[in-house]
PDB file of C-alpha atoms in Angstrom:
ATOM      1  CA  UNK A 419     -98.107 116.042  53.000  1.00  0.00           C
ATOM      2  CA  UNK A 420     -94.819 114.385  52.991  1.00  0.00           C
ATOM      3  CA  UNK A 421     -93.710 113.016  49.722  1.00  0.00           C
ATOM      4  CA  UNK A 422     -94.694 109.414  49.222  1.00  0.00           C
ATOM      5  CA  UNK A 423     -97.126 109.284  52.030  1.00  0.00           C
ATOM      6  CA  UNK A 424    -100.268 109.769  50.019  1.00  0.00           C
ATOM      7  CA  UNK A 425    -103.117 112.003  50.909  1.00  0.00           C
ATOM      8  CA  UNK A 426    -106.058 109.622  51.337  1.00  0.00           C
ATOM      9  CA  UNK A 427    -105.096 107.772  54.547  1.00  0.00           C
ATOM     10  CA  UNK A 428    -105.823 109.059  57.972  1.00  0.00           C
ATOM     11  CA  UNK A 429    -103.565 108.340  60.878  1.00  0.00           C
ATOM     12  CA  UNK A 430    -106.332 106.691  62.772  1.00  0.00           C
ATOM     13  CA  UNK A 431    -106.387 103.791  60.271  1.00  0.00           C
ATOM     14  CA  UNK A 432    -109.542 101.862  59.642  1.00  0.00           C
ATOM     15  CA  UNK A 433    -112.310 102.413  57.191  1.00  0.00           C
ATOM     16  CA  UNK A 434    -113.730 105.534  55.967  1.00  0.00           C
ATOM     17  CA  UNK A 435    -116.233 106.045  58.787  1.00  0.00           C
ATOM     18  CA  UNK A 436    -113.665 106.890  61.335  1.00  0.00           C
ATOM     19  CA  UNK A 437    -115.735 104.964  64.085  1.00  0.00           C
ATOM     20  CA  UNK A 438    -114.484 102.582  66.760  1.00  0.00           C
ATOM     21  CA  UNK A 439    -114.417  98.777  66.197  1.00  0.00           C
ATOM     22  CA  UNK A 440    -116.759  96.508  68.395  1.00  0.00           C
ATOM     23  CA  UNK A 441    -115.096  94.193  70.919  1.00  0.00           C
ATOM     24  CA  UNK A 442    -115.452  90.466  70.110  1.00  0.00           C
ATOM     25  CA  UNK A 443    -117.845  88.407  72.367  1.00  0.00           C
ATOM     26  CA  UNK A 444    -116.230  85.910  74.730  1.00  0.00           C
ATOM     27  CA  UNK A 445    -117.100  82.192  74.372  1.00  0.00           C
ATOM     28  CA  UNK A 446    -118.970  82.253  77.711  1.00  0.00           C
ATOM     29  CA  UNK A 447    -121.245  85.065  76.550  1.00  0.00           C
ATOM     30  CA  UNK A 448    -121.984  83.271  73.340  1.00  0.00           C
ATOM     31  CA  UNK A 449    -122.848  80.053  75.263  1.00  0.00           C
ATOM     32  CA  UNK A 450    -125.015  81.729  77.910  1.00  0.00           C
ATOM     33  CA  UNK A 451    -128.324  81.389  76.012  1.00  0.00           C
ATOM     34  CA  UNK A 452    -127.677  77.721  75.415  1.00  0.00           C
ATOM     35  CA  UNK A 453    -126.791  77.148  79.051  1.00  0.00           C
ATOM     36  CA  UNK A 454    -129.982  78.885  80.127  1.00  0.00           C
ATOM     37  CA  UNK A 455    -131.992  76.792  77.691  1.00  0.00           C
ATOM     38  CA  UNK A 456    -130.311  73.632  78.933  1.00  0.00           C
ATOM     39  CA  UNK A 457    -131.114  74.527  82.544  1.00  0.00           C
ATOM     40  CA  UNK A 458    -134.755  75.047  81.607  1.00  0.00           C
ATOM     41  CA  UNK A 459    -134.895  71.776  79.697  1.00  0.00           C
ATOM     42  CA  UNK A 460    -133.210  69.820  82.517  1.00  0.00           C
ATOM     43  CA  UNK A 461    -135.537  71.413  85.081  1.00  0.00           C
ATOM     44  CA  UNK A 462    -138.567  70.476  83.009  1.00  0.00           C
ATOM     45  CA  UNK A 463    -137.272  66.938  82.583  1.00  0.00           C
ATOM     46  CA  UNK A 464    -136.640  66.606  86.319  1.00  0.00           C
ATOM     47  CA  UNK A 465    -140.062  67.993  87.172  1.00  0.00           C
ATOM     48  CA  UNK A 466    -141.631  65.755  84.581  1.00  0.00           C
ATOM     49  CA  UNK A 467    -139.766  62.744  85.924  1.00  0.00           C
ATOM     50  CA  UNK A 468    -140.781  63.551  89.501  1.00  0.00           C
ATOM     51  CA  UNK A 469    -144.356  64.044  88.413  1.00  0.00           C
ATOM     52  CA  UNK A 470    -144.381  60.802  86.472  1.00  0.00           C
ATOM     53  CA  UNK A 471    -142.807  58.940  89.403  1.00  0.00           C
ATOM     54  CA  UNK A 472    -145.388  60.374  91.781  1.00  0.00           C
ATOM     55  CA  UNK A 473    -148.185  59.476  89.371  1.00  0.00           C
ATOM     56  CA  UNK A 474    -146.950  55.935  88.762  1.00  0.00           C
ATOM     57  CA  UNK A 475    -145.905  55.276  92.349  1.00  0.00           C
ATOM     58  CA  UNK A 476    -148.716  56.862  94.346  1.00  0.00           C
ATOM     59  CA  UNK A 477    -151.651  57.780  92.120  1.00  0.00           C
ATOM     60  CA  UNK A 478    -151.591  55.013  89.543  1.00  0.00           C
ATOM     61  CA  UNK A 479    -148.964  52.365  90.491  1.00  0.00           C
ATOM     62  CA  UNK A 480    -148.394  49.293  88.306  1.00  0.00           C
ATOM     63  CA  UNK A 481    -151.174  46.768  88.784  1.00  0.00           C
ATOM     64  CA  UNK A 482    -152.352  43.572  87.179  1.00  0.00           C
ATOM     65  CA  UNK A 483    -155.900  43.070  86.002  1.00  0.00           C
ATOM     66  CA  UNK A 484    -158.051  40.057  86.700  1.00  0.00           C
ATOM     67  CA  UNK A 485    -157.950  37.223  89.246  1.00  0.00           C
ATOM     68  CA  UNK A 486    -154.588  35.779  88.192  1.00  0.00           C
ATOM     69  CA  UNK A 487    -153.528  32.194  87.557  1.00  0.00           C
ATOM     70  CA  UNK A 488    -151.757  29.346  89.334  1.00  0.00           C
ATOM     71  CA  UNK A 489    -151.291  29.054  93.090  1.00  0.00           C
ATOM     72  CA  UNK A 490    -148.992  30.807  95.556  1.00  0.00           C
ATOM     73  CA  UNK A 491    -148.849  30.227  99.326  1.00  0.00           C
ATOM     74  CA  UNK A 492    -148.441  33.400 101.358  1.00  0.00           C
ATOM     75  CA  UNK A 493    -147.545  33.533 105.051  1.00  0.00           C
ATOM     76  CA  UNK A 494    -148.671  36.529 107.100  1.00  0.00           C
ATOM     77  CA  UNK A 495    -146.705  36.789 110.338  1.00  0.00           C
ATOM     78  CA  UNK A 496    -147.830  38.473 113.532  1.00  0.00           C
ATOM     79  CA  UNK A 497    -147.394  42.247 113.485  1.00  0.00           C
ATOM     80  CA  UNK A 498    -147.018  42.609 109.727  1.00  0.00           C
ATOM     81  CA  UNK A 499    -148.562  45.695 108.119  1.00  0.00           C
ATOM     82  CA  UNK A 500    -150.281  45.849 104.739  1.00  0.00           C
ATOM     83  CA  UNK A 501    -147.057  47.242 103.296  1.00  0.00           C
ATOM     84  CA  UNK A 502    -145.067  44.308 104.723  1.00  0.00           C
ATOM     85  CA  UNK A 503    -147.532  41.875 103.172  1.00  0.00           C
ATOM     86  CA  UNK A 504    -147.432  43.815  99.902  1.00  0.00           C
ATOM     87  CA  UNK A 505    -143.658  43.452  99.718  1.00  0.00           C
ATOM     88  CA  UNK A 506    -143.985  39.688 100.069  1.00  0.00           C
ATOM     89  CA  UNK A 507    -146.744  39.533  97.451  1.00  0.00           C
ATOM     90  CA  UNK A 508    -144.646  41.593  95.037  1.00  0.00           C
ATOM     91  CA  UNK A 509    -141.639  39.284  95.480  1.00  0.00           C
ATOM     92  CA  UNK A 510    -143.856  36.238  94.903  1.00  0.00           C
ATOM     93  CA  UNK A 511    -145.332  37.722  91.739  1.00  0.00           C
ATOM     94  CA  UNK A 512    -148.843  38.009  93.143  1.00  0.00           C
ATOM     95  CA  UNK A 513    -149.170  41.793  92.678  1.00  0.00           C
ATOM     96  CA  UNK A 514    -147.424  44.149  90.253  1.00  0.00           C
ATOM     97  CA  UNK A 515    -146.317  46.631  92.931  1.00  0.00           C
ATOM     98  CA  UNK A 516    -146.249  47.132  96.675  1.00  0.00           C
ATOM     99  CA  UNK A 517    -148.009  50.489  96.352  1.00  0.00           C
ATOM    100  CA  UNK A 518    -150.939  48.990  94.429  1.00  0.00           C
ATOM    101  CA  UNK A 519    -151.541  46.553  97.290  1.00  0.00           C
ATOM    102  CA  UNK A 520    -151.086  49.238  99.960  1.00  0.00           C
ATOM    103  CA  UNK A 521    -153.577  51.452  98.138  1.00  0.00           C
ATOM    104  CA  UNK A 522    -156.048  48.577  97.895  1.00  0.00           C
ATOM    105  CA  UNK A 523    -155.748  47.931 101.640  1.00  0.00           C
ATOM    106  CA  UNK A 524    -156.119  51.632 102.470  1.00  0.00           C
ATOM    107  CA  UNK A 525    -159.082  52.175 100.159  1.00  0.00           C
ATOM    108  CA  UNK A 526    -160.877  49.137 101.562  1.00  0.00           C
ATOM    109  CA  UNK A 527    -160.881  50.560 105.067  1.00  0.00           C
ATOM    110  CA  UNK A 528    -159.846  47.120 106.339  1.00  0.00           C
ATOM    111  CA  UNK A 529    -156.105  47.447 106.175  1.00  0.00           C
ATOM    112  CA  UNK A 530    -155.743  46.352 109.797  1.00  0.00           C
ATOM    113  CA  UNK A 531    -157.942  43.254 109.334  1.00  0.00           C
ATOM    114  CA  UNK A 532    -155.250  40.941 107.973  1.00  0.00           C
ATOM    115  CA  UNK A 533    -154.735  37.926 110.256  1.00  0.00           C
ATOM    116  CA  UNK A 534    -151.710  35.744 110.744  1.00  0.00           C
ATOM    117  CA  UNK A 535    -151.662  32.434 108.896  1.00  0.00           C
ATOM    118  CA  UNK A 536    -151.072  30.845 105.523  1.00  0.00           C
ATOM    119  CA  UNK A 537    -153.169  31.752 102.487  1.00  0.00           C
ATOM    120  CA  UNK A 538    -153.515  30.426  98.968  1.00  0.00           C
ATOM    121  CA  UNK A 539    -153.468  33.178  96.300  1.00  0.00           C
ATOM    122  CA  UNK A 540    -152.695  33.382  92.569  1.00  0.00           C
ATOM    123  CA  UNK A 541    -149.949  34.969  90.502  1.00  0.00           C
ATOM    124  CA  UNK A 542    -150.556  38.232  88.623  1.00  0.00           C
ATOM    125  CA  UNK A 543    -153.648  39.271  90.576  1.00  0.00           C
ATOM    126  CA  UNK A 544    -155.260  42.694  90.646  1.00  0.00           C
ATOM    127  CA  UNK A 545    -154.245  44.199  93.985  1.00  0.00           C
ATOM    128  CA  UNK A 546    -157.841  44.743  95.124  1.00  0.00           C
ATOM    129  CA  UNK A 547    -158.655  41.093  94.433  1.00  0.00           C
ATOM    130  CA  UNK A 548    -155.517  39.902  96.219  1.00  0.00           C
ATOM    131  CA  UNK A 549    -156.378  41.935  99.316  1.00  0.00           C
ATOM    132  CA  UNK A 550    -160.003  40.746  99.281  1.00  0.00           C
ATOM    133  CA  UNK A 551    -158.847  37.142  98.978  1.00  0.00           C
ATOM    134  CA  UNK A 552    -156.681  37.469 102.090  1.00  0.00           C
ATOM    135  CA  UNK A 553    -159.814  38.355 104.064  1.00  0.00           C
ATOM    136  CA  UNK A 554    -161.703  35.209 103.006  1.00  0.00           C
ATOM    137  CA  UNK A 555    -161.563  32.254 105.436  1.00  0.00           C
ATOM    138  CA  UNK A 556    -161.743  29.932 102.432  1.00  0.00           C
ATOM    139  CA  UNK A 557    -158.311  31.172 101.313  1.00  0.00           C
ATOM    140  CA  UNK A 558    -156.625  29.927 104.473  1.00  0.00           C
ATOM    141  CA  UNK A 559    -154.286  26.991 104.089  1.00  0.00           C
ATOM    142  CA  UNK A 560    -154.568  24.837 107.195  1.00  0.00           C
ATOM    143  CA  UNK A 561    -154.753  21.247 108.292  1.00  0.00           C
ATOM    144  CA  UNK A 562    -157.600  19.977 110.474  1.00  0.00           C
ATOM    145  CA  UNK A 563    -156.663  16.976 112.619  1.00  0.00           C
ATOM    146  CA  UNK A 564    -159.253  15.055 114.607  1.00  0.00           C
ATOM    147  CA  UNK A 565    -157.791  13.205 117.595  1.00  0.00           C
ATOM    148  CA  UNK A 566    -160.443  10.825 119.008  1.00  0.00           C
ATOM    149  CA  UNK A 567    -160.554   9.881 122.703  1.00  0.00           C
ATOM    150  CA  UNK A 568    -158.916   6.649 123.806  1.00  0.00           C
ATOM    151  CA  UNK A 569    -155.746   6.678 121.690  1.00  0.00           C
ATOM    152  CA  UNK A 570    -152.562   5.387 123.223  1.00  0.00           C
ATOM    153  CA  UNK A 571    -149.542   7.628 122.955  1.00  0.00           C
ATOM    154  CA  UNK A 572    -147.872   5.736 120.109  1.00  0.00           C
ATOM    155  CA  UNK A 573    -151.186   5.656 118.203  1.00  0.00           C
ATOM    156  CA  UNK A 574    -151.648   9.373 118.704  1.00  0.00           C
ATOM    157  CA  UNK A 575    -148.124  10.125 117.440  1.00  0.00           C
ATOM    158  CA  UNK A 576    -148.720   7.885 114.405  1.00  0.00           C
ATOM    159  CA  UNK A 577    -151.935   9.786 113.656  1.00  0.00           C
ATOM    160  CA  UNK A 578    -150.243  13.192 113.881  1.00  0.00           C
ATOM    161  CA  UNK A 579    -147.302  11.992 111.829  1.00  0.00           C
ATOM    162  CA  UNK A 580    -149.539  10.571 109.114  1.00  0.00           C
ATOM    163  CA  UNK A 581    -151.792  13.620 108.870  1.00  0.00           C
ATOM    164  CA  UNK A 582    -148.897  16.078 108.763  1.00  0.00           C
ATOM    165  CA  UNK A 583    -146.448  13.942 106.804  1.00  0.00           C
ATOM    166  CA  UNK A 584    -143.840  14.424 109.547  1.00  0.00           C
ATOM    167  CA  UNK A 585    -143.780  11.243 111.630  1.00  0.00           C
ATOM    168  CA  UNK A 586    -140.089  11.530 112.499  1.00  0.00           C
ATOM    169  CA  UNK A 587    -140.622  15.073 113.710  1.00  0.00           C
ATOM    170  CA  UNK A 588    -143.377  14.000 116.111  1.00  0.00           C
ATOM    171  CA  UNK A 589    -141.448  10.969 117.296  1.00  0.00           C
ATOM    172  CA  UNK A 590    -138.552  13.259 118.208  1.00  0.00           C
ATOM    173  CA  UNK A 591    -140.741  15.978 119.733  1.00  0.00           C
ATOM    174  CA  UNK A 592    -142.638  13.668 122.099  1.00  0.00           C
ATOM    175  CA  UNK A 593    -139.324  12.694 123.715  1.00  0.00           C
ATOM    176  CA  UNK A 594    -138.641  16.305 124.680  1.00  0.00           C
ATOM    177  CA  UNK A 595    -141.154  16.164 127.522  1.00  0.00           C
ATOM    178  CA  UNK A 596    -139.669  19.117 129.394  1.00  0.00           C
ATOM    179  CA  UNK A 597    -140.942  21.415 126.622  1.00  0.00           C
ATOM    180  CA  UNK A 598    -144.547  20.168 126.617  1.00  0.00           C
ATOM    181  CA  UNK A 599    -145.906  22.002 129.660  1.00  0.00           C
ATOM    182  CA  UNK A 600    -147.072  18.804 131.354  1.00  0.00           C
ATOM    183  CA  UNK A 601    -148.658  19.100 134.822  1.00  0.00           C
ATOM    184  CA  UNK A 602    -146.294  18.203 137.640  1.00  0.00           C
ATOM    185  CA  UNK A 603    -148.306  15.109 138.567  1.00  0.00           C
ATOM    186  CA  UNK A 604    -147.702  13.648 135.091  1.00  0.00           C
ATOM    187  CA  UNK A 605    -144.095  13.125 136.195  1.00  0.00           C
ATOM    188  CA  UNK A 606    -142.812  13.595 132.653  1.00  0.00           C
ATOM    189  CA  UNK A 607    -145.136  10.985 131.093  1.00  0.00           C
ATOM    190  CA  UNK A 608    -147.238  12.546 128.281  1.00  0.00           C
ATOM    191  CA  UNK A 609    -149.525   9.508 128.032  1.00  0.00           C
ATOM    192  CA  UNK A 610    -153.017  10.677 129.012  1.00  0.00           C
ATOM    193  CA  UNK A 611    -152.222  14.399 128.917  1.00  0.00           C
ATOM    194  CA  UNK A 612    -152.538  15.115 125.186  1.00  0.00           C
ATOM    195  CA  UNK A 613    -156.181  16.066 125.059  1.00  0.00           C
ATOM    196  CA  UNK A 614    -158.328  14.473 122.323  1.00  0.00           C
ATOM    197  CA  UNK A 615    -159.969  17.171 120.220  1.00  0.00           C
ATOM    198  CA  UNK A 616    -160.030  18.710 116.731  1.00  0.00           C
ATOM    199  CA  UNK A 617    -156.966  20.829 116.040  1.00  0.00           C
ATOM    200  CA  UNK A 618    -156.216  23.299 113.289  1.00  0.00           C
ATOM    201  CA  UNK A 619    -152.561  23.176 112.307  1.00  0.00           C
ATOM    202  CA  UNK A 620    -151.018  25.855 110.114  1.00  0.00           C
ATOM    203  CA  UNK A 621    -148.334  24.812 107.594  1.00  0.00           C
ATOM    204  CA  UNK A 622    -144.894  25.123 109.058  1.00  0.00           C
ATOM    205  CA  UNK A 623    -146.035  24.602 112.659  1.00  0.00           C
ATOM    206  CA  UNK A 624    -143.423  22.530 114.470  1.00  0.00           C
ATOM    207  CA  UNK A 625    -144.439  19.205 116.063  1.00  0.00           C
ATOM    208  CA  UNK A 626    -143.449  20.472 119.502  1.00  0.00           C
ATOM    209  CA  UNK A 627    -145.861  23.399 119.138  1.00  0.00           C
ATOM    210  CA  UNK A 628    -148.739  21.085 118.216  1.00  0.00           C
ATOM    211  CA  UNK A 629    -148.019  18.812 121.185  1.00  0.00           C
ATOM    212  CA  UNK A 630    -147.795  21.824 123.508  1.00  0.00           C
ATOM    213  CA  UNK A 631    -151.192  22.957 122.244  1.00  0.00           C
ATOM    214  CA  UNK A 632    -152.651  19.543 123.063  1.00  0.00           C
ATOM    215  CA  UNK A 633    -151.252  19.635 126.595  1.00  0.00           C
ATOM    216  CA  UNK A 634    -152.582  23.169 126.994  1.00  0.00           C
ATOM    217  CA  UNK A 635    -156.000  21.908 125.903  1.00  0.00           C
ATOM    218  CA  UNK A 636    -155.791  19.243 128.627  1.00  0.00           C
ATOM    219  CA  UNK A 637    -154.812  21.818 131.252  1.00  0.00           C
ATOM    220  CA  UNK A 638    -157.651  24.100 130.164  1.00  0.00           C
ATOM    221  CA  UNK A 639    -160.152  21.226 130.261  1.00  0.00           C
ATOM    222  CA  UNK A 640    -159.299  19.962 133.746  1.00  0.00           C
ATOM    223  CA  UNK A 641    -159.085  23.568 134.917  1.00  0.00           C
ATOM    224  CA  UNK A 642    -162.666  24.187 133.804  1.00  0.00           C
ATOM    225  CA  UNK A 643    -163.725  20.983 135.572  1.00  0.00           C
ATOM    226  CA  UNK A 644    -161.966  22.007 138.814  1.00  0.00           C
ATOM    227  CA  UNK A 645    -159.977  18.790 138.901  1.00  0.00           C
ATOM    228  CA  UNK A 646    -157.564  20.058 141.555  1.00  0.00           C
ATOM    229  CA  UNK A 647    -160.388  21.090 143.905  1.00  0.00           C
ATOM    230  CA  UNK A 648    -162.264  17.802 143.478  1.00  0.00           C
ATOM    231  CA  UNK A 649    -159.085  15.776 144.059  1.00  0.00           C
ATOM    232  CA  UNK A 650    -158.306  17.718 147.230  1.00  0.00           C
ATOM    233  CA  UNK A 651    -161.883  17.409 148.554  1.00  0.00           C
ATOM    234  CA  UNK A 652    -162.003  13.662 147.924  1.00  0.00           C
ATOM    235  CA  UNK A 653    -158.447  13.105 149.141  1.00  0.00           C
ATOM    236  CA  UNK A 654    -157.299  11.474 145.926  1.00  0.00           C
ATOM    237  CA  UNK A 655    -154.473  12.504 143.649  1.00  0.00           C
ATOM    238  CA  UNK A 656    -155.136  14.238 140.346  1.00  0.00           C
ATOM    239  CA  UNK A 657    -153.013  11.623 138.592  1.00  0.00           C
ATOM    240  CA  UNK A 658    -155.157   8.786 140.009  1.00  0.00           C
ATOM    241  CA  UNK A 659    -158.275  10.459 138.645  1.00  0.00           C
ATOM    242  CA  UNK A 660    -156.710  10.648 135.180  1.00  0.00           C
ATOM    243  CA  UNK A 661    -155.519   7.029 135.392  1.00  0.00           C
ATOM    244  CA  UNK A 662    -159.073   6.038 136.264  1.00  0.00           C
ATOM    245  CA  UNK A 663    -160.466   8.184 133.465  1.00  0.00           C
ATOM    246  CA  UNK A 664    -158.180   6.472 130.942  1.00  0.00           C
ATOM    247  CA  UNK A 665    -159.430   3.050 132.041  1.00  0.00           C
ATOM    248  CA  UNK A 666    -163.024   4.269 131.912  1.00  0.00           C
ATOM    249  CA  UNK A 667    -162.354   5.498 128.358  1.00  0.00           C
ATOM    250  CA  UNK A 668    -160.870   2.149 127.319  1.00  0.00           C
ATOM    251  CA  UNK A 669    -163.610   0.037 128.910  1.00  0.00           C
ATOM    252  CA  UNK A 670    -166.637   2.135 127.978  1.00  0.00           C
ATOM    253  CA  UNK A 671    -168.509   2.157 124.697  1.00  0.00           C
ATOM    254  CA  UNK A 672    -171.493   4.402 125.456  1.00  0.00           C
ATOM    255  CA  UNK A 673    -171.375   7.757 127.278  1.00  0.00           C
ATOM    256  CA  UNK A 674    -174.069   6.678 129.738  1.00  0.00           C
ATOM    257  CA  UNK A 675    -171.940   3.693 130.792  1.00  0.00           C
ATOM    258  CA  UNK A 676    -168.872   5.715 131.778  1.00  0.00           C
ATOM    259  CA  UNK A 677    -169.996   6.703 135.312  1.00  0.00           C
ATOM    260  CA  UNK A 678    -171.009   3.084 136.009  1.00  0.00           C
ATOM    261  CA  UNK A 679    -167.551   1.837 134.977  1.00  0.00           C
ATOM    262  CA  UNK A 680    -165.933   4.443 137.220  1.00  0.00           C
ATOM    263  CA  UNK A 681    -168.006   3.182 140.182  1.00  0.00           C
ATOM    264  CA  UNK A 682    -166.878  -0.402 139.552  1.00  0.00           C
ATOM    265  CA  UNK A 683    -163.237   0.683 139.551  1.00  0.00           C
ATOM    266  CA  UNK A 684    -163.582   2.677 142.779  1.00  0.00           C
ATOM    267  CA  UNK A 685    -165.544  -0.104 144.499  1.00  0.00           C
ATOM    268  CA  UNK A 686    -162.838  -2.656 143.715  1.00  0.00           C
ATOM    269  CA  UNK A 687    -160.113  -0.274 144.875  1.00  0.00           C
ATOM    270  CA  UNK A 688    -161.964   0.470 148.127  1.00  0.00           C
ATOM    271  CA  UNK A 689    -162.516  -3.232 148.752  1.00  0.00           C
ATOM    272  CA  UNK A 690    -158.838  -4.024 148.177  1.00  0.00           C
ATOM    273  CA  UNK A 691    -159.624  -6.164 145.128  1.00  0.00           C
ATOM    274  CA  UNK A 692    -157.513  -6.565 142.012  1.00  0.00           C
ATOM    275  CA  UNK A 693    -159.017  -4.521 139.236  1.00  0.00           C
ATOM    276  CA  UNK A 694    -158.636  -7.480 136.845  1.00  0.00           C
ATOM    277  CA  UNK A 695    -159.198  -5.443 133.682  1.00  0.00           C
ATOM    278  CA  UNK A 696    -158.420  -6.686 130.186  1.00  0.00           C
ATOM    279  CA  UNK A 697    -157.836  -3.138 128.985  1.00  0.00           C
ATOM    280  CA  UNK A 698    -154.736  -2.673 131.122  1.00  0.00           C
ATOM    281  CA  UNK A 699    -153.264  -6.007 130.001  1.00  0.00           C
ATOM    282  CA  UNK A 700    -153.933  -5.182 126.369  1.00  0.00           C
ATOM    283  CA  UNK A 701    -152.154  -1.877 126.904  1.00  0.00           C
ATOM    284  CA  UNK A 702    -149.132  -3.704 128.259  1.00  0.00           C
ATOM    285  CA  UNK A 703    -149.191  -6.024 125.238  1.00  0.00           C
ATOM    286  CA  UNK A 704    -149.635  -3.157 122.713  1.00  0.00           C
ATOM    287  CA  UNK A 705    -152.662  -5.085 121.505  1.00  0.00           C
ATOM    288  CA  UNK A 706    -156.096  -4.025 120.327  1.00  0.00           C
ATOM    289  CA  UNK A 707    -157.631  -7.487 120.587  1.00  0.00           C
ATOM    290  CA  UNK A 708    -161.174  -7.782 121.884  1.00  0.00           C
ATOM    291  CA  UNK A 709    -160.141  -9.662 125.032  1.00  0.00           C
ATOM    292  CA  UNK A 710    -157.202 -11.462 126.621  1.00  0.00           C
ATOM    293  CA  UNK A 711    -156.411 -15.089 127.256  1.00  0.00           C
ATOM    294  CA  UNK A 712    -155.842 -16.661 130.656  1.00  0.00           C
ATOM    295  CA  UNK A 713    -152.206 -17.175 129.738  1.00  0.00           C
ATOM    296  CA  UNK A 714    -151.877 -13.433 129.067  1.00  0.00           C
ATOM    297  CA  UNK A 715    -153.458 -12.502 132.394  1.00  0.00           C
ATOM    298  CA  UNK A 716    -151.063 -14.750 134.280  1.00  0.00           C
ATOM    299  CA  UNK A 717    -147.980 -14.479 132.115  1.00  0.00           C
ATOM    300  CA  UNK A 718    -147.795 -10.758 131.404  1.00  0.00           C
ATOM    301  CA  UNK A 719    -145.316  -9.407 133.938  1.00  0.00           C
ATOM    302  CA  UNK A 720    -145.976  -5.732 133.265  1.00  0.00           C
ATOM    303  CA  UNK A 721    -147.036  -3.509 136.202  1.00  0.00           C
ATOM    304  CA  UNK A 722    -150.004  -2.636 133.982  1.00  0.00           C
ATOM    305  CA  UNK A 723    -151.328  -6.174 134.442  1.00  0.00           C
ATOM    306  CA  UNK A 724    -154.123  -5.498 136.935  1.00  0.00           C
ATOM    307  CA  UNK A 725    -154.707  -9.244 137.308  1.00  0.00           C
ATOM    308  CA  UNK A 726    -151.345  -9.576 139.038  1.00  0.00           C
ATOM    309  CA  UNK A 727    -150.814  -6.110 140.541  1.00  0.00           C
ATOM    310  CA  UNK A 728    -153.219  -4.398 142.924  1.00  0.00           C
ATOM    311  CA  UNK A 729    -154.296  -0.809 142.695  1.00  0.00           C
ATOM    312  CA  UNK A 730    -154.216   1.453 139.693  1.00  0.00           C
ATOM    313  CA  UNK A 731    -151.558   1.001 136.999  1.00  0.00           C
ATOM    314  CA  UNK A 732    -148.448   3.252 137.044  1.00  0.00           C
ATOM    315  CA  UNK A 733    -149.929   5.688 134.553  1.00  0.00           C
ATOM    316  CA  UNK A 734    -152.832   6.402 132.186  1.00  0.00           C
ATOM    317  CA  UNK A 735    -153.364   3.860 129.419  1.00  0.00           C
ATOM    318  CA  UNK A 736    -154.772   6.296 126.838  1.00  0.00           C
ATOM    319  CA  UNK A 737    -155.922   9.891 126.343  1.00  0.00           C
ATOM    320  CA  UNK A 738    -159.331  10.187 128.020  1.00  0.00           C
ATOM    321  CA  UNK A 739    -161.925  12.617 126.740  1.00  0.00           C
ATOM    322  CA  UNK A 740    -163.918  15.114 128.784  1.00  0.00           C
ATOM    323  CA  UNK A 741    -166.801  12.674 129.445  1.00  0.00           C
ATOM    324  CA  UNK A 742    -164.448  10.023 130.863  1.00  0.00           C
ATOM    325  CA  UNK A 743    -162.698  12.600 133.039  1.00  0.00           C
ATOM    326  CA  UNK A 744    -166.045  13.809 134.377  1.00  0.00           C
ATOM    327  CA  UNK A 745    -167.055  10.200 135.122  1.00  0.00           C
ATOM    328  CA  UNK A 746    -163.809   9.587 137.004  1.00  0.00           C
ATOM    329  CA  UNK A 747    -164.347  12.755 139.028  1.00  0.00           C
TER     330      UNK A 747
END
């Protein structure tokens, strides 16, 4: 050995084993197990979340228990599905979730049985109870209006306005006669063509729709009685029959008297006599008095004064019922 170099060191350096040193692991290799573990954990969390969502959304969605409290008005429109109704109920706080209601409808086997209309339900109801309540007729919110025969137009509008709380709406609607569906022989005058009957009015129904329904009821009634055919056979106008029916309605008290009153009217008309009826004068005076005075029969200049004007008055004086129409026919 060269002087000063020593004899115990090998040229290869390193420790006494003479082996090779191990290469150091890169940061990515050291992190790989943790990345794999993280992927597994995230996957499990995602699967767990999906499973929980499926369970809570489809198998066991949020739902209230019990019949609920308070009152909520629900409107089911034409064509709405159980899911559509469920969305409305959820927004109104009736049910805890749309899915709970949809499940209740599906499980009942009557999901397609929901009918249009307004219903009174409660807040925080169990979905099955909410669905069952929508099938009960007693849950419907509706207004029943009885329109008796013999009302004059202004009286009829007052009645509808009072019962619905919308007098101004009906006063405006009755002026829009072109929308009512009146028969052509009415010549735009709705007096006498709003049929007296019992009507069911849903909340939110516009006055014009109610009036159209009453005219439709008139058209259906005279259609079933074959008014047009009878008028043609007897060579009398349909409007004259309805005018006569309105007078019969105003003059008669008992059903059995109505045909007799009709005969009196036709006999006077055929003989060329004045009808001379208090009912037509009272109509002109907007009065409901029991009779008229001589001064009223001579001083009332209205064409409805049948003491001064021959023939039938210009139009009906009230809304006649089916019995009066039959008597006039």
